[in-house]
Each structure stands twice: as C-alpha cells, then as structure tokens.
Short mmCIF file of N, CA, C and O in Angstrom, two decimals:
data_model
loop_
_atom_site.label_atom_id
_atom_site.label_comp_id
_atom_site.label_asym_id
_atom_site.label_seq_id
_atom_site.Cartn_x
_atom_site.Cartn_y
_atom_site.Cartn_z
N MET A 15 -18.50 6.27 6.95
CA MET A 15 -18.80 6.62 5.60
C MET A 15 -19.48 7.65 6.13
O MET A 15 -20.36 7.88 6.87
N LYS A 16 -19.32 9.09 5.27
CA LYS A 16 -20.39 9.78 5.24
C LYS A 16 -21.56 9.74 4.67
O LYS A 16 -21.32 9.22 3.45
N THR A 17 -22.74 10.36 4.77
CA THR A 17 -23.74 10.75 3.73
C THR A 17 -24.44 11.97 4.10
O THR A 17 -24.40 12.71 4.95
N ILE A 18 -25.04 12.10 2.41
CA ILE A 18 -25.66 13.35 2.64
C ILE A 18 -26.87 13.75 2.12
O ILE A 18 -27.15 12.22 0.79
N LYS A 19 -27.67 13.82 1.77
CA LYS A 19 -28.87 14.46 0.94
C LYS A 19 -28.38 15.03 -0.09
O LYS A 19 -27.57 15.78 -0.15
N ALA A 20 -29.48 14.23 -1.16
CA ALA A 20 -29.02 14.99 -2.60
C ALA A 20 -29.27 16.54 -2.47
O ALA A 20 -28.22 17.34 -3.15
N SER A 21 -30.02 17.00 -1.88
CA SER A 21 -30.62 18.52 -1.93
C SER A 21 -28.84 19.21 -1.63
O SER A 21 -28.48 19.86 -1.98
N GLU A 22 -28.69 18.74 -0.55
CA GLU A 22 -27.38 19.27 0.00
C GLU A 22 -26.24 19.39 -0.54
O GLU A 22 -25.21 20.13 -0.79
N PHE A 23 -26.32 17.94 -1.55
CA PHE A 23 -24.73 17.56 -2.45
C PHE A 23 -24.81 18.23 -3.48
O PHE A 23 -23.76 18.76 -3.67
N LYS A 24 -26.22 18.80 -3.67
CA LYS A 24 -26.55 19.65 -5.27
C LYS A 24 -26.00 20.89 -4.62
O LYS A 24 -25.53 21.61 -5.74
N ALA A 25 -25.51 21.45 -4.02
CA ALA A 25 -25.23 22.74 -3.36
C ALA A 25 -24.29 22.84 -3.02
O ALA A 25 -23.45 24.12 -3.60
N LYS A 26 -23.53 21.44 -2.30
CA LYS A 26 -22.24 21.97 -2.06
C LYS A 26 -20.78 20.90 -2.91
O LYS A 26 -20.11 20.20 -2.50
N CYS A 27 -21.53 20.36 -3.99
CA CYS A 27 -20.90 19.39 -4.91
C CYS A 27 -19.55 19.61 -5.03
O CYS A 27 -18.66 18.57 -4.90
N LEU A 28 -18.73 20.85 -5.55
CA LEU A 28 -17.72 21.13 -5.91
C LEU A 28 -16.89 20.82 -4.60
O LEU A 28 -15.80 20.45 -4.73
N SER A 29 -17.20 21.43 -3.89
CA SER A 29 -16.23 21.23 -2.09
C SER A 29 -16.31 19.74 -1.86
O SER A 29 -15.50 19.50 -1.27
N LEU A 30 -17.31 19.12 -1.82
CA LEU A 30 -17.53 17.61 -1.35
C LEU A 30 -16.28 16.88 -2.31
O LEU A 30 -15.52 15.96 -1.95
N MET A 31 -16.54 17.21 -3.80
CA MET A 31 -15.19 16.36 -4.52
C MET A 31 -13.72 16.73 -4.05
O MET A 31 -13.19 15.74 -4.03
N ASP A 32 -13.68 17.81 -3.53
CA ASP A 32 -12.20 17.93 -3.10
C ASP A 32 -12.04 17.59 -2.02
O ASP A 32 -11.03 16.83 -1.80
N ASP A 33 -13.24 17.25 -0.45
CA ASP A 33 -12.84 17.09 0.41
C ASP A 33 -12.64 15.56 0.25
O ASP A 33 -11.90 14.74 1.07
N VAL A 34 -13.62 14.54 -0.73
CA VAL A 34 -13.28 13.33 -1.00
C VAL A 34 -11.92 13.01 -1.47
O VAL A 34 -11.10 12.18 -1.27
N ALA A 35 -11.54 13.66 -2.19
CA ALA A 35 -10.23 13.40 -3.04
C ALA A 35 -9.03 13.80 -2.15
O ALA A 35 -8.04 13.02 -2.41
N GLN A 36 -9.26 14.67 -1.25
CA GLN A 36 -8.14 15.15 -0.67
C GLN A 36 -8.57 14.23 0.78
O GLN A 36 -6.95 13.23 1.11
N SER A 37 -9.47 13.65 1.32
CA SER A 37 -9.52 12.90 2.52
C SER A 37 -9.32 11.04 2.32
O SER A 37 -8.77 10.50 2.76
N GLY A 38 -10.04 11.14 0.75
CA GLY A 38 -10.25 9.70 0.67
C GLY A 38 -11.45 8.87 1.38
O GLY A 38 -11.51 7.98 0.98
N GLU A 39 -12.32 9.87 1.94
CA GLU A 39 -13.20 9.18 2.32
C GLU A 39 -14.39 9.10 1.20
O GLU A 39 -14.69 10.07 0.80
N GLU A 40 -15.29 8.02 1.37
CA GLU A 40 -16.29 8.30 0.32
C GLU A 40 -17.50 8.85 1.26
O GLU A 40 -17.46 8.81 2.19
N ILE A 41 -18.46 9.25 0.19
CA ILE A 41 -20.07 9.68 0.53
C ILE A 41 -20.96 9.11 0.13
O ILE A 41 -20.65 8.85 -1.16
N ILE A 42 -22.27 8.84 0.66
CA ILE A 42 -22.87 8.02 -0.31
C ILE A 42 -24.31 9.39 -0.16
O ILE A 42 -24.23 10.28 0.94
N VAL A 43 -24.89 9.60 -1.02
CA VAL A 43 -25.50 10.43 -1.77
C VAL A 43 -27.23 9.56 -1.39
O VAL A 43 -27.62 8.38 -2.41
N THR A 44 -27.76 10.63 -0.35
CA THR A 44 -29.72 9.80 -0.58
C THR A 44 -30.47 10.84 -0.95
O THR A 44 -30.16 12.32 -1.12
N LYS A 45 -30.95 10.03 -1.15
CA LYS A 45 -32.56 10.64 -1.65
C LYS A 45 -33.97 9.93 -0.96
O LYS A 45 -34.07 9.04 -1.06
N ASN A 46 -34.64 11.08 -0.09
CA ASN A 46 -35.91 10.45 0.24
C ASN A 46 -35.41 9.59 1.48
O ASN A 46 -36.06 8.20 1.70
N GLY A 47 -34.03 9.35 2.00
CA GLY A 47 -33.57 8.79 2.61
C GLY A 47 -33.12 7.26 2.26
O GLY A 47 -32.64 6.60 3.16
N LYS A 48 -33.18 7.01 0.82
CA LYS A 48 -32.08 6.36 0.29
C LYS A 48 -31.20 6.21 -0.11
O LYS A 48 -31.66 7.24 -1.37
N PRO A 49 -30.53 5.59 -0.34
CA PRO A 49 -28.90 5.85 -1.14
C PRO A 49 -28.79 5.45 -2.57
O PRO A 49 -29.35 4.36 -2.57
N VAL A 50 -28.84 6.40 -2.95
CA VAL A 50 -28.88 6.46 -4.56
C VAL A 50 -27.45 6.29 -5.22
O VAL A 50 -27.74 5.84 -6.55
N SER A 51 -26.45 6.68 -4.95
CA SER A 51 -24.82 7.01 -5.70
C SER A 51 -24.15 7.15 -4.47
O SER A 51 -24.14 7.61 -3.06
N LYS A 52 -22.70 6.94 -5.06
CA LYS A 52 -21.61 6.92 -3.67
C LYS A 52 -20.58 8.21 -4.50
O LYS A 52 -19.80 7.70 -5.72
N LEU A 53 -19.98 9.28 -3.89
CA LEU A 53 -18.49 9.60 -4.35
C LEU A 53 -17.69 8.90 -3.69
O LEU A 53 -17.42 8.95 -2.52
N VAL A 54 -16.59 8.43 -4.50
CA VAL A 54 -15.60 7.68 -3.95
C VAL A 54 -14.46 8.36 -4.95
O VAL A 54 -14.52 8.93 -5.69
N PRO A 55 -13.10 8.89 -3.90
CA PRO A 55 -12.19 9.23 -4.61
C PRO A 55 -11.11 7.94 -5.92
O PRO A 55 -11.46 7.10 -5.68
N ILE A 56 -10.87 8.69 -6.49
CA ILE A 56 -9.95 7.84 -7.90
C ILE A 56 -8.75 7.58 -7.44
O ILE A 56 -8.00 8.60 -7.03
N LYS A 57 -7.85 6.67 -7.31
CA LYS A 57 -6.73 6.30 -6.90
C LYS A 57 -5.64 6.46 -8.42
O LYS A 57 -6.12 5.33 -9.08
N SER A 58 -4.90 6.86 -8.47
CA SER A 58 -4.00 6.94 -9.66
C SER A 58 -2.84 6.32 -9.44
O SER A 58 -2.60 6.16 -8.54
N LYS A 59 -2.61 5.64 -10.52
CA LYS A 59 -1.61 4.74 -10.88
C LYS A 59 -0.11 5.86 -10.48
O LYS A 59 -0.45 6.87 -11.36
N PRO A 60 1.24 5.66 -10.09
CA PRO A 60 2.58 6.15 -10.09
C PRO A 60 3.03 6.43 -11.37
O PRO A 60 2.66 5.42 -12.20
N ARG A 61 3.45 7.37 -11.74
CA ARG A 61 3.67 7.73 -12.94
C ARG A 61 5.03 6.79 -13.57
O ARG A 61 5.49 6.38 -14.59
N GLU A 62 6.14 6.68 -12.61
CA GLU A 62 7.23 5.87 -12.47
C GLU A 62 7.24 4.89 -11.28
O GLU A 62 7.05 4.77 -10.32
N VAL A 63 8.15 3.85 -11.98
CA VAL A 63 8.07 2.70 -10.96
C VAL A 63 9.23 3.19 -9.94
O VAL A 63 9.27 2.24 -8.85
N TYR A 64 10.19 3.51 -10.39
CA TYR A 64 11.28 3.41 -9.66
C TYR A 64 11.34 4.64 -8.49
O TYR A 64 10.50 5.72 -8.66
N GLY A 65 11.46 4.26 -7.34
CA GLY A 65 11.12 4.88 -6.14
C GLY A 65 10.01 4.75 -5.59
O GLY A 65 9.48 5.40 -4.58
N LEU A 66 9.16 3.63 -6.32
CA LEU A 66 7.44 3.47 -5.61
C LEU A 66 7.95 3.07 -3.92
O LEU A 66 6.79 3.74 -3.18
N HIS A 67 8.50 2.32 -3.71
CA HIS A 67 8.79 1.69 -2.26
C HIS A 67 9.40 2.60 -1.12
O HIS A 67 9.93 2.66 -0.19
N ARG A 68 10.17 3.99 -2.20
CA ARG A 68 10.77 4.66 -0.99
C ARG A 68 10.68 4.94 0.01
O ARG A 68 9.05 5.67 0.39
N GLY A 69 11.41 4.75 0.96
CA GLY A 69 11.12 5.38 2.58
C GLY A 69 10.03 3.89 3.42
O GLY A 69 9.83 3.92 4.40
N MET A 70 9.56 2.89 2.63
CA MET A 70 8.71 1.76 2.87
C MET A 70 9.75 0.74 3.81
O MET A 70 9.47 0.38 4.58
N TRP A 71 10.95 1.02 4.30
CA TRP A 71 11.75 0.04 4.43
C TRP A 71 13.27 0.52 4.63
O TRP A 71 13.38 1.77 4.12
N GLN A 72 14.10 0.05 5.64
CA GLN A 72 15.48 0.37 5.65
C GLN A 72 16.25 -0.88 6.04
O GLN A 72 16.12 -1.43 6.69
N LEU A 73 17.31 -0.06 5.48
CA LEU A 73 18.90 -1.32 5.43
C LEU A 73 19.20 -1.70 6.59
O LEU A 73 19.63 -0.58 7.35
N MET A 74 19.48 -2.41 7.48
CA MET A 74 19.89 -2.56 9.05
C MET A 74 21.32 -3.22 8.83
O MET A 74 22.07 -3.38 9.87
N ASP A 75 21.83 -3.71 7.61
CA ASP A 75 23.35 -4.30 8.01
C ASP A 75 23.98 -4.06 6.47
O ASP A 75 23.31 -3.52 5.44
N GLU A 76 25.08 -4.39 6.56
CA GLU A 76 26.32 -4.10 5.19
C GLU A 76 25.90 -5.40 4.66
O GLU A 76 26.62 -6.24 4.88
N LEU A 77 25.71 -4.99 3.38
CA LEU A 77 25.27 -6.51 2.29
C LEU A 77 26.54 -6.93 1.97
O LEU A 77 26.62 -8.15 1.28
N VAL A 78 27.36 -6.17 1.65
CA VAL A 78 29.10 -6.04 1.09
C VAL A 78 30.08 -6.35 1.56
O VAL A 78 31.10 -7.29 1.26
N GLU A 79 29.71 -6.76 3.28
CA GLU A 79 30.90 -6.88 3.95
C GLU A 79 30.96 -8.80 4.05
O GLU A 79 29.67 -9.35 4.62
N PRO A 80 31.99 -9.12 4.38
CA PRO A 80 32.02 -10.47 4.41
C PRO A 80 31.78 -10.72 6.30
O PRO A 80 32.02 -10.22 6.92
N VAL A 81 31.15 -11.82 5.98
CA VAL A 81 30.90 -12.27 7.24
C VAL A 81 32.11 -12.92 8.08
O VAL A 81 32.67 -14.40 7.37
N ASN A 82 32.11 -12.96 9.26
CA ASN A 82 33.47 -13.30 9.94
C ASN A 82 33.52 -14.36 10.72
O ASN A 82 34.14 -14.69 11.94
N ASP A 83 31.77 -14.92 10.88
CA ASP A 83 31.71 -15.62 12.12
C ASP A 83 32.10 -17.13 11.90
O ASP A 83 31.94 -17.60 10.39
N ASP A 84 32.55 -17.62 12.81
CA ASP A 84 32.61 -19.28 12.63
C ASP A 84 31.68 -20.06 12.56
O ASP A 84 30.39 -19.93 13.53
N TRP A 85 31.10 -21.11 11.91
CA TRP A 85 29.78 -22.15 11.68
C TRP A 85 30.58 -23.08 12.51
O TRP A 85 31.55 -23.85 12.34
N ASP A 86 29.56 -23.63 13.10
CA ASP A 86 29.50 -25.25 13.88
C ASP A 86 28.93 -26.28 12.64
O ASP A 86 27.68 -26.27 13.44
N VAL A 87 29.90 -26.79 11.68
CA VAL A 87 29.23 -27.82 10.85
C VAL A 87 29.65 -28.90 11.00
O VAL A 87 30.73 -28.89 10.88
N ASP A 88 29.22 -29.94 11.12
CA ASP A 88 29.69 -31.10 11.01
C ASP A 88 29.58 -32.13 9.65
O ASP A 88 28.57 -31.89 9.13
N VAL A 89 30.46 -32.00 9.66
CA VAL A 89 30.87 -32.46 8.03
C VAL A 89 31.25 -33.94 7.60
O VAL A 89 32.11 -34.60 8.10
N ASP A 90 30.52 -34.75 7.16
CA ASP A 90 30.78 -36.63 6.71
C ASP A 90 31.04 -36.34 5.34
O ASP A 90 30.63 -36.37 4.51
N VAL A 91 32.53 -36.97 5.44
CA VAL A 91 32.91 -36.87 4.12
C VAL A 91 32.48 -38.07 3.16
O VAL A 91 33.12 -38.22 1.92
N ASN A 92 32.02 -39.41 3.90
CA ASN A 92 31.91 -40.57 3.18
C ASN A 92 30.37 -40.74 2.93
O ASN A 92 29.87 -41.56 3.37
N VAL A 93 29.89 -39.64 2.56
CA VAL A 93 28.27 -39.68 2.55
C VAL A 93 28.33 -39.70 0.93
O VAL A 93 29.15 -39.41 -0.22
N ASP A 94 27.36 -41.18 0.88
CA ASP A 94 26.77 -41.26 -0.65
C ASP A 94 26.19 -40.50 -1.50
O ASP A 94 24.87 -40.08 -0.88
N VAL A 95 26.14 -39.62 -2.15
CA VAL A 95 25.74 -38.73 -2.83
C VAL A 95 24.27 -39.07 -3.90
O VAL A 95 23.12 -39.12 -3.53
N ASP A 96 25.05 -40.51 -4.77
CA ASP A 96 23.94 -41.16 -5.47
C ASP A 96 22.77 -42.15 -4.56
O ASP A 96 22.19 -42.39 -4.91
N GLY A 97 23.14 -42.46 -3.46
CA GLY A 97 22.33 -42.96 -2.70
C GLY A 97 22.37 -44.64 -2.88
O GLY A 97 22.03 -45.58 -2.64
N ASP A 98 23.71 -44.84 -3.12
CA ASP A 98 24.01 -46.70 -3.77
C ASP A 98 24.77 -47.13 -2.87
O ASP A 98 24.94 -46.25 -1.33
#
C-alpha cells in the first residue's frame, strides 16, 4: 500500500485517481505524518451474469458420450430393503 503527503495528493489528485482505478492499489493520504484518508478503487458489478466465468474453467471430457467401462459390482439379490 502506497502512502502520499496531502500536499502531493492535492497536486496529483487526478492522475492518482487514474492510477488507483487501473492498478487497484490503495493509497493512504497523510497529513503531518498521520494517515487521514484512503483512496481505493471501486469494484463494479458485471452488467450480465451470462459469460461471467468465461475462461475460468475447461471441459476435460465429453459429457454426452456413453461410458463403456465394465464395473466390478457385487450384487446380493437377497437383500432385505425394509430391514425385517
């Protein structure tokens, strides 16, 4: 987190706001060596939900393809389902 004197902030305010918006890094403004305010970026919500996570995951297998693997399953046909 970056700190800056109030007098310097006053002189460079507009460019500092652009820097914070672009980089996302917060800036602490000090007066007489004490922090008095913080300049932070505003995070906006996406306009649409559709495509929000595009590029964040990748399909690794074909989901509609039948599974042709043999399963090793022991089946006991005399199992009492009711527990009696």
